[in-house]
């Protein structure tokens, strides 16, 4: 690689002092069998004016190289998270599809047939007659997929807070992982304006709207968040906007500093409470406090 | 140099209690008094060695190699009183915080490297007067031996050995004996001291390279 010091030379061998990329590569990838009095050698070779100058360059170079290396590891954590989210979604989707098939089939064989994955979990435990064997086996595959989805979810719950502590706290680990995954990475998510975060995952609805045959989508995957779901339908747009705003800030905090900012949780809670209170007041005015 | 402390390290009162302190920007929420910041000996094995009066040979201003820097709690204090300070850590997550500690310290050089592979940083690190090692993983003597090449002939190895990192079940005393025996193939051991109660299960070792 360019700028990498050959063995036996200092990291600065053959590189230009102003070439930050070369310095980063040299620090990260270079090697030497033994240390040497690098500060003196750097001054002798004309790389640095004096030792203080050398240490200044070294500080910048080690900071840049180490920051780059840390970020690279962060990116591979994010990629791992994306894979796990997709695998979990696949397991859940396939489990549901198979469960439908099982329900249809079981209805012809069992008097008490139900539907859904939960029904399959029960059916999987039965000791089947020969003609029921295939459908019970199928139910067992549903159970296996369901187990795997649960294991994948656990893994997301463990890793999302490490990769994106603020986002995971505000959105919950799974939604956080979904947002990162849909954006194609934490860095790209951190760069998105909150309006885009709000509709992430609603791309199809958005295209329909742009083509002129659908209303503008108010929310994408974030509609699964309690702040949106448990808000009066007419206020969900406001709730989604408020939530998306805080999530965008959380993603930036996670990408740029990685530091947890607990005040964001509180701010979100307050914004949502305000939106809901407005509705309650309005309802009271119009309907004299009648139940909805 | 008074009471065996290197220049730049002092005992100063914080909230009425004498504590070690160095001058520099705060890193981990430690109490400060003007430029001085308390060095929490219960969170730092080197801090514990100094506060117990162990002869570390540190004088202040010398080049130091620090192995196992983690988030920079201890190495930030080292950089406050030492000269060029090279901080090696191989776990990316704590290294994020190490970068924050190093940003305002122009003599602290963070390196995301494996201390078992000194060739991967020998092109950056100069010969040093002291190696501080706190890696808390299996093979602690081996790490010290491999890094001996960085240490001046009359330099000091300041090592914190964690017994449980070597062997979870064995008696710590036996584990320490084994580590010391391995260490003696390249170092002369000058002093040892158990760091109980602040660091249960840890032995502090001061050693110097053996010259044949
Ligand atoms: C007990 S912690 C160090 C705490 C730190 N010395 C302080 O007082 O602030 C041990 C650190 O050594 C690191 N470590 C373990 N093996 C290592 C190796 N082979 N190379 C570099 N770092 C290592 C671990 O990742 C961990 O952060």
XYZ file of C-alpha atoms and ligand atoms in Angstrom:
531
model
C 0.000 0.000 0.000
C 1.159 3.561 -0.727
C 2.946 5.319 2.096
C 3.518 2.198 4.132
C 6.931 2.288 5.736
C 9.101 -0.631 4.755
C 10.250 -2.747 7.666
C 13.100 -1.109 9.524
C 12.074 2.434 8.673
C 9.965 4.783 10.736
C 6.311 5.349 9.845
C 7.290 8.644 8.209
C 9.712 7.022 5.736
C 8.929 8.168 2.196
C 5.795 10.126 3.019
C 4.966 13.785 2.738
C 4.259 15.430 6.096
C 1.077 17.049 4.796
C -0.325 13.862 3.298
C -2.765 12.782 6.006
C -4.010 9.726 4.107
C -0.487 8.406 3.634
C 0.337 9.033 7.299
C -2.814 7.185 8.383
C -1.970 4.220 6.171
C 1.636 4.172 7.392
C 0.644 4.183 11.077
C -2.025 1.523 10.570
C -0.288 -0.867 8.226
C 3.426 -0.264 8.685
C 5.757 -2.477 10.708
C 9.300 -2.495 12.028
C 11.294 -5.227 13.713
C 12.636 -2.937 16.370
C 11.954 0.550 17.674
C 14.424 3.318 16.961
C 14.960 6.886 18.021
C 12.312 7.962 15.530
C 12.125 11.601 16.644
C 15.840 12.158 15.908
C 15.674 10.197 12.688
C 12.691 12.248 11.533
C 14.597 15.458 12.188
C 17.776 14.158 10.505
C 15.864 13.117 7.419
C 14.232 16.535 7.190
C 10.720 15.156 7.790
C 10.307 17.407 10.837
C 11.947 20.722 11.734
C 12.693 19.647 15.311
C 11.450 17.153 17.889
C 8.502 19.261 19.005
C 7.455 19.595 15.411
C 7.771 15.818 15.017
C 5.582 15.115 18.050
C 2.952 17.507 16.744
C 2.793 15.664 13.427
C 2.819 12.326 15.254
C -0.092 13.372 17.445
C -2.203 14.342 14.441
C -1.211 11.186 12.581
C -1.911 8.740 15.432
C -5.219 10.456 16.213
C -6.329 10.280 12.559
C -5.151 6.692 12.066
C -6.748 5.434 15.266
C -9.991 7.292 14.622
C -10.159 5.764 11.139
C -9.493 2.274 12.501
C -12.158 2.644 15.196
C -14.715 3.896 12.678
C -13.991 1.009 10.379
C -14.737 -1.435 13.193
C -17.924 0.512 13.902
C -18.995 0.110 10.288
C -18.531 -3.635 10.390
C -20.656 -3.757 13.592
C -23.368 -1.892 11.688
C -23.179 -4.285 8.761
C -23.543 -7.174 11.148
C -26.595 -5.526 12.665
C -28.147 -5.051 9.214
C -27.739 -8.736 8.452
C -29.301 -9.774 11.732
C -32.328 -7.497 11.226
C -32.913 -8.828 7.742
C -32.564 -12.419 8.891
C -35.011 -11.801 11.742
C -37.549 -10.252 9.353
C -37.144 -13.194 6.986
C -37.675 -15.717 9.771
C -40.802 -13.920 10.944
C -42.221 -13.504 7.451
C -41.612 -17.135 6.495
C -42.966 -18.346 9.850
C -46.181 -16.398 9.224
C -46.554 -17.675 5.683
C -45.976 -21.252 6.740
C -48.349 -20.810 9.664
C -51.105 -19.877 7.196
C -50.430 -23.005 5.228
C -50.504 -25.079 8.431
C -53.778 -23.477 9.559
C -55.493 -24.236 6.254
C -54.298 -27.802 6.327
C -54.940 -28.419 10.032
C -58.522 -27.205 9.652
C -59.187 -30.315 7.551
C -57.637 -32.656 10.147
C -58.334 -31.246 13.584
C -61.621 -30.156 15.052
C -60.050 -27.426 17.153
C -57.758 -25.876 14.495
C -56.703 -22.250 15.056
C -54.487 -19.864 13.132
C -51.164 -18.096 13.365
C -47.722 -18.885 14.723
C -49.074 -19.382 18.246
C -51.375 -22.119 17.036
C -48.404 -23.810 15.358
C -46.415 -23.710 18.610
C -49.166 -25.742 20.263
C -49.591 -28.089 17.326
C -45.833 -28.740 17.223
C -46.043 -30.336 20.693
C -48.668 -32.902 19.689
C -48.067 -36.555 19.143
C -49.616 -36.939 15.677
C -51.526 -39.807 14.062
C -49.877 -40.996 10.843
C -52.118 -38.859 8.615
C -51.434 -35.776 10.774
C -47.685 -36.235 10.774
C -46.752 -33.983 7.869
C -48.766 -31.030 9.070
C -47.406 -31.362 12.617
C -43.880 -31.525 11.201
C -44.616 -28.346 9.284
C -45.807 -26.712 12.502
C -42.489 -27.722 14.062
C -40.641 -25.898 11.295
C -42.725 -22.820 12.146
C -41.680 -23.233 15.777
C -38.004 -23.510 14.758
C -38.247 -20.349 12.678
C -39.978 -18.594 15.530
C -37.205 -19.682 17.918
C -34.591 -18.409 15.516
C -36.377 -15.073 15.132
C -36.388 -14.750 18.915
C -32.673 -15.537 19.132
C -31.936 -12.961 16.433
C -34.045 -10.392 18.282
C -32.056 -11.049 21.474
C -28.869 -10.467 19.563
C -30.197 -7.138 18.255
C -31.176 -6.145 21.772
C -27.590 -6.771 22.831
C -25.736 -5.136 19.971
C -27.913 -2.169 18.926
C -27.232 -0.272 22.185
C -23.500 -0.750 21.589
C -23.604 0.454 18.004
C -26.093 3.293 18.535
C -26.757 3.902 22.247
C -29.006 6.961 21.875
C -31.000 5.647 18.951
C -31.536 2.325 20.719
C -32.706 4.097 23.873
C -35.185 6.316 22.026
C -36.459 3.925 19.374
C -35.925 0.602 21.116
C -33.162 -1.715 19.870
C -35.110 -3.370 17.056
C -36.513 -0.184 15.515
C -33.063 1.413 15.885
C -31.511 -1.487 14.003
C -34.211 -1.237 11.318
C -33.582 2.466 10.786
C -29.835 1.939 10.531
C -30.445 -0.928 8.148
C -32.898 1.005 5.929
C -30.560 3.998 5.757
C -27.681 1.737 4.770
C -25.544 2.543 7.801
C -25.289 4.760 10.857
C -23.274 7.362 8.996
C -25.869 7.745 6.233
C -28.674 7.799 8.799
C -26.849 10.540 10.726
C -26.701 12.639 7.553
C -30.422 12.384 6.812
C -32.786 15.242 7.644
C -35.538 14.329 10.084
C -38.163 14.479 7.313
C -36.416 11.576 5.617
C -36.067 9.621 8.860
C -39.825 10.057 9.308
C -40.664 8.221 6.077
C -37.838 5.655 6.016
C -39.401 2.344 5.129
C -42.381 4.049 3.462
C -40.629 4.448 0.139
C -43.384 2.721 -1.825
C -46.071 4.970 -0.406
C -43.838 7.961 -1.047
C -43.362 7.070 -4.713
C -47.103 6.613 -5.105
C -47.581 10.065 -3.636
C -44.984 11.585 -5.959
C -46.714 9.972 -8.926
C -49.810 11.787 -7.776
C -52.124 8.996 -6.718
C -51.743 8.828 -2.982
C -51.625 11.147 0.005
C -48.198 12.054 1.378
C -47.084 9.300 3.804
C -46.848 10.588 7.372
C -44.580 7.897 8.717
C -42.441 4.928 7.711
C -41.205 2.190 10.042
C -41.356 4.599 12.952
C -45.137 4.075 13.002
C -44.392 0.986 15.101
C -43.092 3.246 17.868
C -45.321 3.718 20.884
C -45.160 7.510 20.489
C -46.943 7.240 17.112
C -49.053 4.134 17.584
C -50.592 5.213 20.884
C -51.404 8.720 19.714
C -54.801 9.743 18.316
C -54.840 9.031 14.556
C -55.265 12.706 13.673
C -52.163 13.624 15.663
C -49.938 10.828 14.447
C -48.385 13.109 11.852
C -47.249 15.525 14.572
C -46.084 12.671 16.783
C -44.123 11.100 13.925
C -42.514 14.460 13.138
C -41.499 14.963 16.759
C -40.179 11.414 17.039
C -38.260 11.625 13.761
C -36.680 14.887 14.903
C -35.341 13.315 18.096
C -34.242 10.140 16.317
C -32.266 12.197 13.804
C -30.494 13.965 16.681
C -29.866 10.627 18.401
C -28.334 9.143 15.237
C -26.020 12.137 14.890
C -24.952 11.894 18.534
C -24.251 8.179 18.068
C -22.276 8.602 14.884
C -20.271 11.691 15.762
C -19.580 11.225 19.466
C -20.954 7.845 20.546
C -21.864 9.442 23.851
C -25.137 8.694 25.563
C -27.398 11.746 25.990
C -30.188 10.764 28.398
C -31.815 14.221 28.104
C -33.052 13.203 24.631
C -35.362 10.558 26.155
C -36.897 13.149 28.420
C -37.329 15.688 25.600
C -39.136 13.136 23.449
C -41.402 12.133 26.298
C -42.339 15.766 26.877
C -43.002 16.530 23.200
C -45.309 13.536 22.877
C -47.079 14.394 26.121
C -47.692 17.934 24.832
C -49.149 16.677 21.555
C -51.488 14.288 23.364
C -52.512 16.925 25.902
C -53.545 19.292 23.104
C -55.907 16.630 21.781
C -57.343 15.950 25.221
C -58.005 19.667 25.704
C -59.622 19.962 22.280
C -61.812 16.925 22.915
C -62.912 18.312 26.219
C -63.832 21.610 24.573
C -65.829 19.958 21.788
C -67.408 16.992 23.511
C -67.464 18.079 27.117
C -64.912 15.421 28.055
C -66.880 12.547 26.558
C -64.980 9.287 26.174
C -63.633 8.468 22.792
C 10.950 14.269 43.235
C 9.494 14.035 46.743
C 8.159 10.932 48.528
C 9.010 8.792 45.533
C 6.452 10.465 43.295
C 7.492 11.523 39.806
C 7.614 15.250 39.066
C 4.163 16.395 38.077
C 2.400 14.039 40.503
C 1.473 15.483 43.894
C -0.585 14.640 46.917
C -3.226 17.316 47.222
C -6.367 17.720 49.286
C -9.695 17.118 47.534
C -12.728 17.583 49.766
C -10.437 17.373 52.780
C -8.777 14.119 51.710
C -5.206 13.813 50.420
C -5.159 12.268 46.984
C -2.733 11.853 44.127
C -3.219 14.418 41.407
C -1.800 15.510 38.066
C -2.332 18.607 35.960
C -4.396 18.215 32.811
C -7.904 18.323 31.410
C -10.361 16.002 33.176
C -11.210 12.641 31.581
C -13.540 10.521 33.707
C -15.474 12.901 35.913
C -12.733 13.031 38.559
C -12.735 15.974 41.025
C -10.606 18.937 40.019
C -8.971 21.852 41.789
C -7.774 24.505 39.383
C -5.543 22.709 36.862
C -5.160 19.709 39.145
C -7.297 16.616 38.852
C -7.537 13.806 41.355
C -6.061 10.474 40.311
C -8.436 7.808 41.556
C -6.172 5.032 42.887
C -9.124 2.673 43.220
C -9.645 2.879 39.442
C -5.993 2.758 38.478
C -3.384 0.129 39.294
C -0.505 2.479 38.572
C -2.221 5.054 40.790
C -2.374 2.417 43.533
C 1.325 1.557 43.088
C 2.348 5.198 43.411
C 0.083 5.933 46.328
C 1.478 2.908 48.211
C 4.957 4.312 47.737
C 6.267 1.539 45.489
C 9.567 2.579 43.874
C 8.475 2.844 40.239
C 11.604 4.634 39.016
C 9.351 7.164 37.250
C 10.781 10.670 37.407
C 8.476 12.662 35.139
C 9.117 13.797 31.576
C 10.372 10.411 30.311
C 9.020 8.512 27.293
C 6.492 5.809 28.275
C 4.840 2.891 26.503
C 1.449 2.003 27.977
C -0.054 -1.401 27.110
C -3.789 -1.915 27.677
C -4.795 1.759 27.737
C -8.558 1.046 27.603
C -10.572 4.298 27.805
C -7.534 6.212 28.991
C -8.287 6.565 32.700
C -4.712 5.877 33.810
C -2.756 6.734 30.687
C -4.214 10.247 30.715
C -2.566 10.824 34.105
C 0.672 9.323 32.802
C 0.648 11.725 29.861
C 0.093 14.589 32.319
C 3.468 13.989 34.025
C 5.504 11.910 31.536
C 7.024 12.823 28.182
C 5.906 11.223 24.916
C 3.324 8.595 25.935
C 2.402 5.802 23.531
C -0.944 4.188 24.395
C -1.655 0.747 22.920
C -5.161 -0.726 23.135
C -6.710 -3.368 20.895
C -10.435 -3.074 21.639
C -12.150 -0.518 19.364
C -14.874 0.512 21.805
C -12.776 1.827 24.711
C -10.426 3.334 22.141
C -13.168 5.816 21.195
C -12.904 7.239 24.703
C -9.119 7.019 24.597
C -9.241 9.352 21.581
C -11.172 11.891 23.651
C -8.566 11.682 26.414
C -5.739 12.054 23.889
C -7.227 14.967 21.911
C -6.156 17.704 24.346
C -2.839 15.956 25.205
C -0.291 16.626 22.491
C 2.166 14.081 24.001
C -0.341 11.201 24.125
C -0.329 8.984 21.043
C -3.223 6.494 20.789
C -2.620 3.290 18.837
C -5.246 0.644 18.054
C -2.831 -2.288 18.105
C -2.384 -5.715 19.649
C 0.282 -5.683 22.381
C 1.221 -9.255 21.419
C 2.437 -7.907 18.070
C 5.024 -5.249 18.847
C 6.252 -5.219 15.240
C 2.926 -3.596 14.315
C 3.827 -0.459 16.283
C 7.645 -0.507 16.501
C 7.699 1.805 13.453
C 5.937 4.439 15.617
C 7.104 3.885 19.201
C 10.544 5.095 20.275
C 12.667 3.412 22.987
C 11.175 4.218 26.401
C 12.253 4.444 30.033
C 9.093 2.813 31.336
C 6.526 0.308 30.132
C 3.258 0.294 32.028
C 1.288 -2.879 31.349
C -2.298 -3.578 32.408
C -3.775 -5.898 29.786
C -5.682 -8.294 32.046
C -5.665 -11.145 29.530
C -4.060 -14.541 29.435
C -0.339 -14.500 28.678
C 0.585 -11.367 30.597
C 4.241 -12.421 31.070
C 4.527 -13.140 27.356
C 3.255 -9.651 26.475
C 5.870 -8.107 28.785
C 8.631 -10.240 27.259
C 7.682 -9.391 23.697
C 7.686 -5.671 24.481
C 11.058 -5.727 26.209
C 12.664 -4.464 22.999
C 11.173 -1.017 23.670
C 12.681 -0.676 27.125
C 15.991 1.059 27.855
C 18.553 -1.185 29.618
C 17.974 0.582 32.924
C 14.254 1.122 32.224
C 11.359 -0.102 34.337
C 8.515 -2.450 33.598
C 5.513 -1.555 35.788
C 3.208 -4.494 35.486
C -0.202 -5.233 36.968
C -0.852 -8.990 36.827
C -4.440 -10.144 37.166
C -4.562 -13.721 38.461
C -8.022 -14.553 37.171
C -7.051 -13.585 33.616
C -4.483 -16.393 33.638
C -6.466 -19.029 35.461
C -9.912 -18.662 37.003
C -9.711 -21.589 39.375
C -6.074 -21.744 40.517
C -4.899 -20.095 43.705
C -3.807 -16.511 42.862
C -0.540 -17.010 44.742
C 0.380 -19.937 42.476
C -0.616 -17.991 39.379
C 1.572 -15.038 40.391
C 4.512 -17.401 40.985
C 4.150 -18.857 37.513
C 3.892 -15.444 35.858
C 6.982 -14.218 37.743
C 8.907 -17.289 36.727
C 8.085 -16.688 33.057
C 8.926 -13.034 33.441
C 12.381 -13.813 34.872
C 13.508 -15.209 31.525
C 13.818 -11.607 30.333
C 13.513 -9.386 33.369
C 14.979 -8.979 36.816
C 12.117 -8.554 39.263
C 12.846 -5.674 41.652
C 9.672 -5.575 43.735
C 6.224 -7.108 43.970
C 3.184 -6.151 45.976
C -0.413 -7.358 46.180
C -2.806 -4.510 45.427
C -5.549 -5.613 47.838
C -7.993 -4.227 48.803
C -8.382 -1.624 46.012
C -7.531 -4.174 43.299
C -8.330 -7.654 44.561
C -6.591 -10.404 42.681
C -3.841 -8.142 41.285
C -0.085 -8.260 41.806
C 2.027 -5.188 41.078
C 5.467 -5.968 39.685
C 8.425 -3.647 39.152
C 11.096 -5.161 36.908
C 14.042 -4.168 34.762
C 15.450 -5.861 31.639
C 17.964 -8.608 32.360
C 21.260 -7.979 30.633
C 23.481 -10.976 30.139
C -7.944 -3.700 32.930
S -8.126 -2.930 31.387
C -6.992 -1.567 31.452
C -7.411 -0.369 32.284
C -6.464 0.793 32.092
N -5.100 0.366 32.183
C -6.707 1.904 33.079
O -6.279 1.768 34.236
O -7.273 2.930 32.684
C -7.319 -4.022 30.288
C -7.307 -3.539 28.849
O -6.340 -4.256 28.122
C -6.798 -4.471 26.833
N -6.047 -5.575 26.219
C -6.110 -6.884 26.541
N -5.272 -7.605 25.760
C -4.672 -6.718 24.936
C -3.722 -6.853 23.882
N -3.222 -8.043 23.539
N -3.336 -5.747 23.229
C -3.838 -4.530 23.573
N -4.741 -4.346 24.548
C -5.154 -5.426 25.225
C -8.266 -4.740 27.019
O -9.002 -4.496 25.834
C -8.628 -3.762 28.134
O -9.097 -2.548 27.620
